[in-house]
Tab-separated table of C-alpha atoms and ligand atoms in Angstrom:
chain	number	residue	atom	x	y	z
A	263	UNK	CA	50.670	-74.401	-149.766
A	264	UNK	CA	52.019	-77.189	-147.631
A	265	UNK	CA	49.799	-77.187	-144.586
A	266	UNK	CA	48.219	-80.224	-142.988
A	267	UNK	CA	44.444	-80.541	-143.261
A	268	UNK	CA	42.614	-79.509	-140.108
A	269	UNK	CA	39.948	-81.334	-138.139
A	270	UNK	CA	38.591	-78.861	-135.589
A	271	UNK	CA	35.905	-79.620	-133.024
A	272	UNK	CA	33.773	-76.724	-131.828
A	273	UNK	CA	32.213	-77.992	-128.606
A	274	UNK	CA	30.023	-74.889	-128.236
A	275	UNK	CA	28.522	-74.775	-124.709
A	276	UNK	CA	29.142	-78.448	-123.972
A	277	UNK	CA	31.392	-80.519	-121.711
A	278	UNK	CA	32.353	-79.530	-118.183
A	279	UNK	CA	36.116	-79.156	-117.668
A	280	UNK	CA	36.848	-82.637	-116.247
A	281	UNK	CA	34.750	-84.300	-118.902
A	282	UNK	CA	36.565	-82.274	-121.549
A	283	UNK	CA	40.032	-83.147	-120.229
A	284	UNK	CA	39.341	-86.881	-120.212
A	285	UNK	CA	37.736	-86.634	-123.665
A	286	UNK	CA	40.869	-84.947	-125.021
A	287	UNK	CA	43.153	-87.504	-123.335
A	288	UNK	CA	41.159	-90.355	-124.795
A	289	UNK	CA	41.214	-88.889	-128.309
A	290	UNK	CA	44.955	-88.192	-128.153
A	291	UNK	CA	45.553	-91.800	-127.101
A	292	UNK	CA	43.345	-93.159	-129.842
A	293	UNK	CA	44.975	-90.994	-132.495
A	294	UNK	CA	48.594	-91.431	-131.410
A	295	UNK	CA	49.639	-92.464	-134.892
A	296	UNK	CA	48.066	-89.463	-136.681
A	297	UNK	CA	50.703	-87.661	-138.752
A	298	UNK	CA	49.085	-85.815	-141.593
A	299	UNK	CA	46.256	-83.953	-139.853
A	300	UNK	CA	46.128	-81.163	-137.264
A	301	UNK	CA	43.404	-81.795	-134.703
A	302	UNK	CA	41.949	-78.841	-132.815
A	303	UNK	CA	39.686	-78.894	-129.747
A	304	UNK	CA	37.630	-75.771	-129.026
A	305	UNK	CA	36.090	-76.194	-125.548
A	306	UNK	CA	34.212	-73.530	-123.594
A	307	UNK	CA	36.640	-71.108	-121.880
A	308	UNK	CA	36.473	-73.109	-118.628
A	309	UNK	CA	37.937	-76.122	-120.410
A	310	UNK	CA	40.866	-74.265	-121.987
A	311	UNK	CA	42.809	-73.733	-118.810
A	312	UNK	CA	44.989	-76.771	-118.099
A	313	UNK	CA	44.008	-78.598	-121.243
A	314	UNK	CA	46.916	-80.877	-121.995
A	315	UNK	CA	47.484	-81.072	-125.755
A	316	UNK	CA	50.582	-81.748	-127.799
A	317	UNK	CA	51.040	-81.353	-131.558
A	318	UNK	CA	49.445	-82.451	-133.804
A	319	UNK	CA	46.719	-81.656	-131.247
A	320	UNK	CA	45.931	-78.031	-130.429
A	321	UNK	CA	43.355	-76.064	-128.478
A	322	UNK	CA	41.219	-73.142	-129.555
A	323	UNK	CA	38.893	-70.629	-127.928
A	324	UNK	CA	35.418	-70.148	-129.364
A	325	UNK	CA	35.431	-66.372	-128.972
A	326	UNK	CA	37.453	-63.509	-127.464
A	327	UNK	CA	37.398	-59.810	-126.690
A	328	UNK	CA	39.717	-57.551	-128.650
A	329	UNK	CA	41.080	-55.557	-125.695
A	330	UNK	CA	43.856	-57.114	-123.615
A	331	UNK	CA	42.277	-56.144	-120.288
A	332	UNK	CA	39.815	-53.677	-118.808
A	333	UNK	CA	36.251	-53.145	-117.657
A	334	UNK	CA	34.512	-55.659	-119.926
A	335	UNK	CA	32.437	-57.809	-117.591
A	336	UNK	CA	32.083	-61.361	-118.788
A	337	UNK	CA	34.698	-61.129	-121.514
A	338	UNK	CA	38.011	-62.977	-122.054
A	339	UNK	CA	40.989	-61.416	-123.830
A	340	UNK	CA	43.242	-63.044	-126.393
A	341	UNK	CA	46.264	-62.737	-124.086
A	342	UNK	CA	44.346	-64.736	-121.438
A	343	UNK	CA	43.536	-67.362	-124.056
A	344	UNK	CA	47.188	-67.454	-125.108
A	345	UNK	CA	48.191	-67.917	-121.486
A	346	UNK	CA	46.081	-71.085	-121.405
A	347	UNK	CA	48.193	-72.500	-124.228
A	348	UNK	CA	45.671	-72.153	-127.034
A	349	UNK	CA	46.884	-71.555	-130.585
A	350	UNK	CA	43.621	-70.734	-132.325
A	351	UNK	CA	40.533	-68.577	-131.765
A	352	UNK	CA	37.250	-69.051	-133.616
A	353	UNK	CA	35.946	-65.647	-134.714
A	354	UNK	CA	32.549	-64.682	-136.091
A	355	UNK	CA	30.851	-68.050	-135.716
A	356	UNK	CA	27.298	-67.765	-137.027
A	357	UNK	CA	25.908	-68.327	-133.521
A	358	UNK	CA	27.914	-65.300	-132.346
A	359	UNK	CA	26.768	-63.258	-135.323
A	360	UNK	CA	23.091	-64.256	-135.185
A	361	UNK	CA	22.282	-64.989	-131.528
A	362	UNK	CA	24.684	-62.484	-129.950
A	363	UNK	CA	24.410	-59.894	-132.739
A	364	UNK	CA	28.142	-59.557	-133.326
A	365	UNK	CA	28.859	-57.067	-136.072
A	366	UNK	CA	31.480	-57.351	-138.802
A	367	UNK	CA	33.280	-54.498	-137.074
A	368	UNK	CA	33.616	-56.543	-133.860
A	369	UNK	CA	34.668	-59.578	-135.856
A	370	UNK	CA	37.400	-57.482	-137.449
A	371	UNK	CA	38.631	-56.106	-134.107
A	372	UNK	CA	38.784	-59.620	-132.680
A	373	UNK	CA	40.644	-60.922	-135.710
A	374	UNK	CA	43.253	-58.158	-135.428
A	375	UNK	CA	43.692	-58.825	-131.720
A	376	UNK	CA	44.178	-62.557	-132.333
A	377	UNK	CA	46.830	-61.889	-134.970
A	378	UNK	CA	48.567	-59.208	-132.880
A	379	UNK	CA	48.812	-61.682	-130.004
A	380	UNK	CA	50.471	-64.243	-132.272
A	381	UNK	CA	47.552	-66.691	-132.411
A	382	UNK	CA	45.650	-67.955	-135.449
A	383	UNK	CA	42.085	-66.847	-136.084
A	384	UNK	CA	39.551	-69.222	-137.602
A	385	UNK	CA	37.263	-66.703	-139.281
A	386	UNK	CA	33.779	-68.088	-139.962
A	387	UNK	CA	31.712	-66.859	-142.875
A	388	UNK	CA	28.529	-68.153	-144.460
A	389	UNK	CA	25.113	-67.310	-145.779
A	390	UNK	CA	21.637	-67.943	-144.367
A	391	UNK	CA	19.080	-69.974	-146.298
A	392	UNK	CA	17.227	-66.816	-147.371
A	393	UNK	CA	20.445	-65.306	-148.651
A	394	UNK	CA	21.293	-68.457	-150.621
A	395	UNK	CA	17.811	-68.757	-152.071
A	396	UNK	CA	17.851	-65.150	-153.199
A	397	UNK	CA	21.215	-65.575	-154.931
A	398	UNK	CA	23.211	-63.489	-152.470
A	399	UNK	CA	25.744	-66.093	-151.326
A	400	UNK	CA	28.793	-64.602	-153.051
A	401	UNK	CA	27.850	-61.077	-151.988
A	402	UNK	CA	27.457	-62.155	-148.349
A	403	UNK	CA	30.832	-63.914	-148.402
A	404	UNK	CA	32.373	-60.854	-150.024
A	405	UNK	CA	30.928	-58.480	-147.399
A	406	UNK	CA	31.903	-60.673	-144.446
A	407	UNK	CA	35.454	-61.116	-145.735
A	408	UNK	CA	35.972	-57.530	-146.818
A	409	UNK	CA	34.759	-56.167	-143.480
A	410	UNK	CA	36.359	-58.935	-141.435
A	411	UNK	CA	39.796	-58.460	-142.972
A	412	UNK	CA	40.037	-54.652	-142.770
A	413	UNK	CA	43.552	-53.627	-141.760
A	414	UNK	CA	45.078	-57.075	-142.337
A	415	UNK	CA	48.237	-57.194	-144.504
A	416	UNK	CA	48.706	-60.930	-144.667
A	417	UNK	CA	46.336	-63.868	-144.580
A	418	UNK	CA	49.004	-66.443	-143.778
A	419	UNK	CA	48.090	-66.794	-140.097
A	420	UNK	CA	44.331	-66.935	-140.755
A	421	UNK	CA	42.091	-69.875	-141.437
A	422	UNK	CA	38.710	-69.271	-143.031
A	423	UNK	CA	35.774	-71.545	-142.231
A	424	UNK	CA	32.928	-71.627	-144.728
A	425	UNK	CA	29.837	-72.517	-142.732
A	426	UNK	CA	26.511	-72.092	-144.477
A	427	UNK	CA	24.193	-71.103	-141.612
A	428	UNK	CA	21.423	-73.393	-142.876
A	429	UNK	CA	23.745	-76.418	-142.621
A	430	UNK	CA	24.876	-75.853	-139.038
A	431	UNK	CA	23.378	-78.311	-136.588
A	432	UNK	CA	20.537	-79.123	-138.991
A	433	UNK	CA	21.762	-82.397	-140.470
A	434	UNK	CA	21.654	-80.669	-143.877
A	435	UNK	CA	25.046	-80.624	-145.568
A	436	UNK	CA	25.727	-78.343	-148.490
A	437	UNK	CA	26.096	-80.194	-151.789
A	438	UNK	CA	29.641	-80.813	-152.978
A	439	UNK	CA	29.244	-78.381	-155.866
A	440	UNK	CA	27.901	-75.643	-153.559
A	441	UNK	CA	30.882	-76.120	-151.253
A	442	UNK	CA	33.359	-76.122	-154.118
A	443	UNK	CA	31.918	-72.898	-155.545
A	444	UNK	CA	31.795	-71.167	-152.164
A	445	UNK	CA	35.404	-72.123	-151.377
A	446	UNK	CA	36.486	-70.902	-154.813
A	447	UNK	CA	34.591	-67.644	-154.241
A	448	UNK	CA	36.312	-67.208	-150.853
A	449	UNK	CA	39.709	-67.860	-152.427
A	450	UNK	CA	39.022	-65.274	-155.162
A	451	UNK	CA	37.623	-62.674	-152.744
A	452	UNK	CA	40.544	-62.953	-150.330
A	453	UNK	CA	43.006	-62.921	-153.166
A	454	UNK	CA	41.444	-59.730	-154.558
A	455	UNK	CA	41.384	-58.031	-151.139
A	456	UNK	CA	44.944	-59.087	-150.264
A	457	UNK	CA	46.679	-58.918	-153.629
A	458	UNK	CA	47.031	-62.495	-154.740
A	459	UNK	CA	47.079	-64.083	-151.278
A	460	UNK	CA	46.591	-67.814	-151.547
A	461	UNK	CA	48.536	-69.311	-148.655
A	462	UNK	CA	45.588	-69.940	-146.369
A	463	UNK	CA	43.305	-72.841	-145.590
A	464	UNK	CA	39.534	-72.965	-145.964
A	465	UNK	CA	37.585	-75.354	-143.761
A	466	UNK	CA	34.046	-76.522	-144.394
A	467	UNK	CA	31.567	-76.651	-141.514
A	468	UNK	CA	27.923	-77.673	-141.355
A	469	UNK	CA	26.702	-81.114	-140.303
A	470	UNK	CA	29.994	-82.878	-141.016
A	471	UNK	CA	29.880	-86.408	-139.597
A	472	UNK	CA	31.656	-89.732	-139.863
A	473	UNK	CA	29.375	-90.759	-142.720
A	474	UNK	CA	29.983	-87.800	-145.029
A	475	UNK	CA	33.574	-86.805	-144.129
A	476	UNK	CA	35.273	-88.944	-146.753
A	477	UNK	CA	33.190	-87.435	-149.511
A	478	UNK	CA	33.457	-83.850	-148.261
A	479	UNK	CA	37.216	-83.812	-147.674
A	480	UNK	CA	37.734	-84.632	-151.333
A	481	UNK	CA	35.781	-81.615	-152.558
A	482	UNK	CA	38.140	-79.247	-154.334
A	483	UNK	CA	39.225	-76.397	-152.056
A	484	UNK	CA	38.296	-78.103	-148.770
A	485	UNK	CA	41.318	-78.092	-146.444
A	486	UNK	CA	39.594	-79.570	-143.413
A	487	UNK	CA	36.523	-79.276	-141.236
A	488	UNK	CA	35.012	-77.249	-138.421
A	489	UNK	CA	32.719	-79.706	-136.670
A	490	UNK	CA	30.045	-79.092	-134.056
A	491	UNK	CA	27.773	-81.969	-133.021
A	492	UNK	CA	30.000	-84.800	-134.273
A	493	UNK	CA	33.013	-83.389	-132.408
A	494	UNK	CA	31.419	-84.206	-129.036
A	495	UNK	CA	31.561	-87.946	-129.467
A	496	UNK	CA	34.839	-89.905	-129.254
A	497	UNK	CA	33.901	-92.389	-131.927
A	498	UNK	CA	32.622	-89.946	-134.519
A	499	UNK	CA	35.387	-87.380	-133.998
A	500	UNK	CA	38.205	-89.944	-134.179
A	501	UNK	CA	36.575	-91.527	-137.198
A	502	UNK	CA	36.490	-88.165	-139.022
A	503	UNK	CA	40.139	-87.467	-138.130
A	504	UNK	CA	41.148	-90.937	-139.376
A	505	UNK	CA	39.225	-90.456	-142.597
A	506	UNK	CA	40.971	-87.156	-143.299
A	507	UNK	CA	44.323	-88.768	-142.443
A	508	UNK	CA	43.629	-91.651	-144.829
A	509	UNK	CA	42.635	-89.359	-147.707
A	510	UNK	CA	45.684	-87.177	-147.075
A	511	UNK	CA	48.021	-90.188	-146.970
A	512	UNK	CA	46.834	-91.228	-150.401
A	513	UNK	CA	47.758	-87.798	-151.761
A	514	UNK	CA	51.375	-87.927	-150.583
B	667	PGA	P1	27.560	-78.794	-136.783
B	667	PGA	O1	28.188	-77.383	-136.327
B	667	PGA	O2	28.718	-79.662	-137.211
B	667	PGA	O3	26.857	-79.318	-135.577
B	667	PGA	O4	26.654	-78.517	-137.924
B	667	PGA	C1	29.225	-76.781	-137.041
B	667	PGA	C2	29.644	-75.502	-136.376
B	667	PGA	O5	28.784	-74.823	-135.778
B	667	PGA	O6	30.824	-75.110	-136.423
């Protein structure tokens, strides 16, 4: 696999459009010399329209509906997201699954719609603390992936994000060994569902910050990050992107 590592910022429900645009401009200026990393901004829907990004910078939506249009009050379709110039859509984030009760079936429909519209899904999976403590982590990952990937023939356009729910926004990061094992489990599960598929990236998410990024990006199987809190601040987000760039440069 010859894909650049990814540093993706999930802004969640933060930053008004103007604030977001100037944030993105500032980051692109500060990271002009970045070559070995893809940087993704995922603003709220209102910030997607007219966001001005150029590779290696990309934009992403945080959610979508699977139908292209229709009577779905409050929803946004993938073709609308595509029209705004976005390349990626985050699907099945734990906040969507837990707060908004999104089912695996919905996650799957969204994933299929993203792929059919020619965009790249970032499919989030991860266990709760209870599930980890009762030894169910691998089973949860298996269920989420098996149900999320129903009807998919190829994984090559998908990115998987491993985000242990207990590490999101808590300041608790999973230990390196836990991350390595979970990423290996995801690789094995996807490869068994999709007959040997291995040409996809797995991001880690959960309290990534400028202090732990260098350590985490070197964990085996980690191809980048999905970052919440630390993606909202110019200094911490650029520092994480630079760290990943530096580690990647040493590899090539
Ligand atoms: P966090 O969020 O970095 O604030 O833990 C990660 C995420 O929700 O994707």
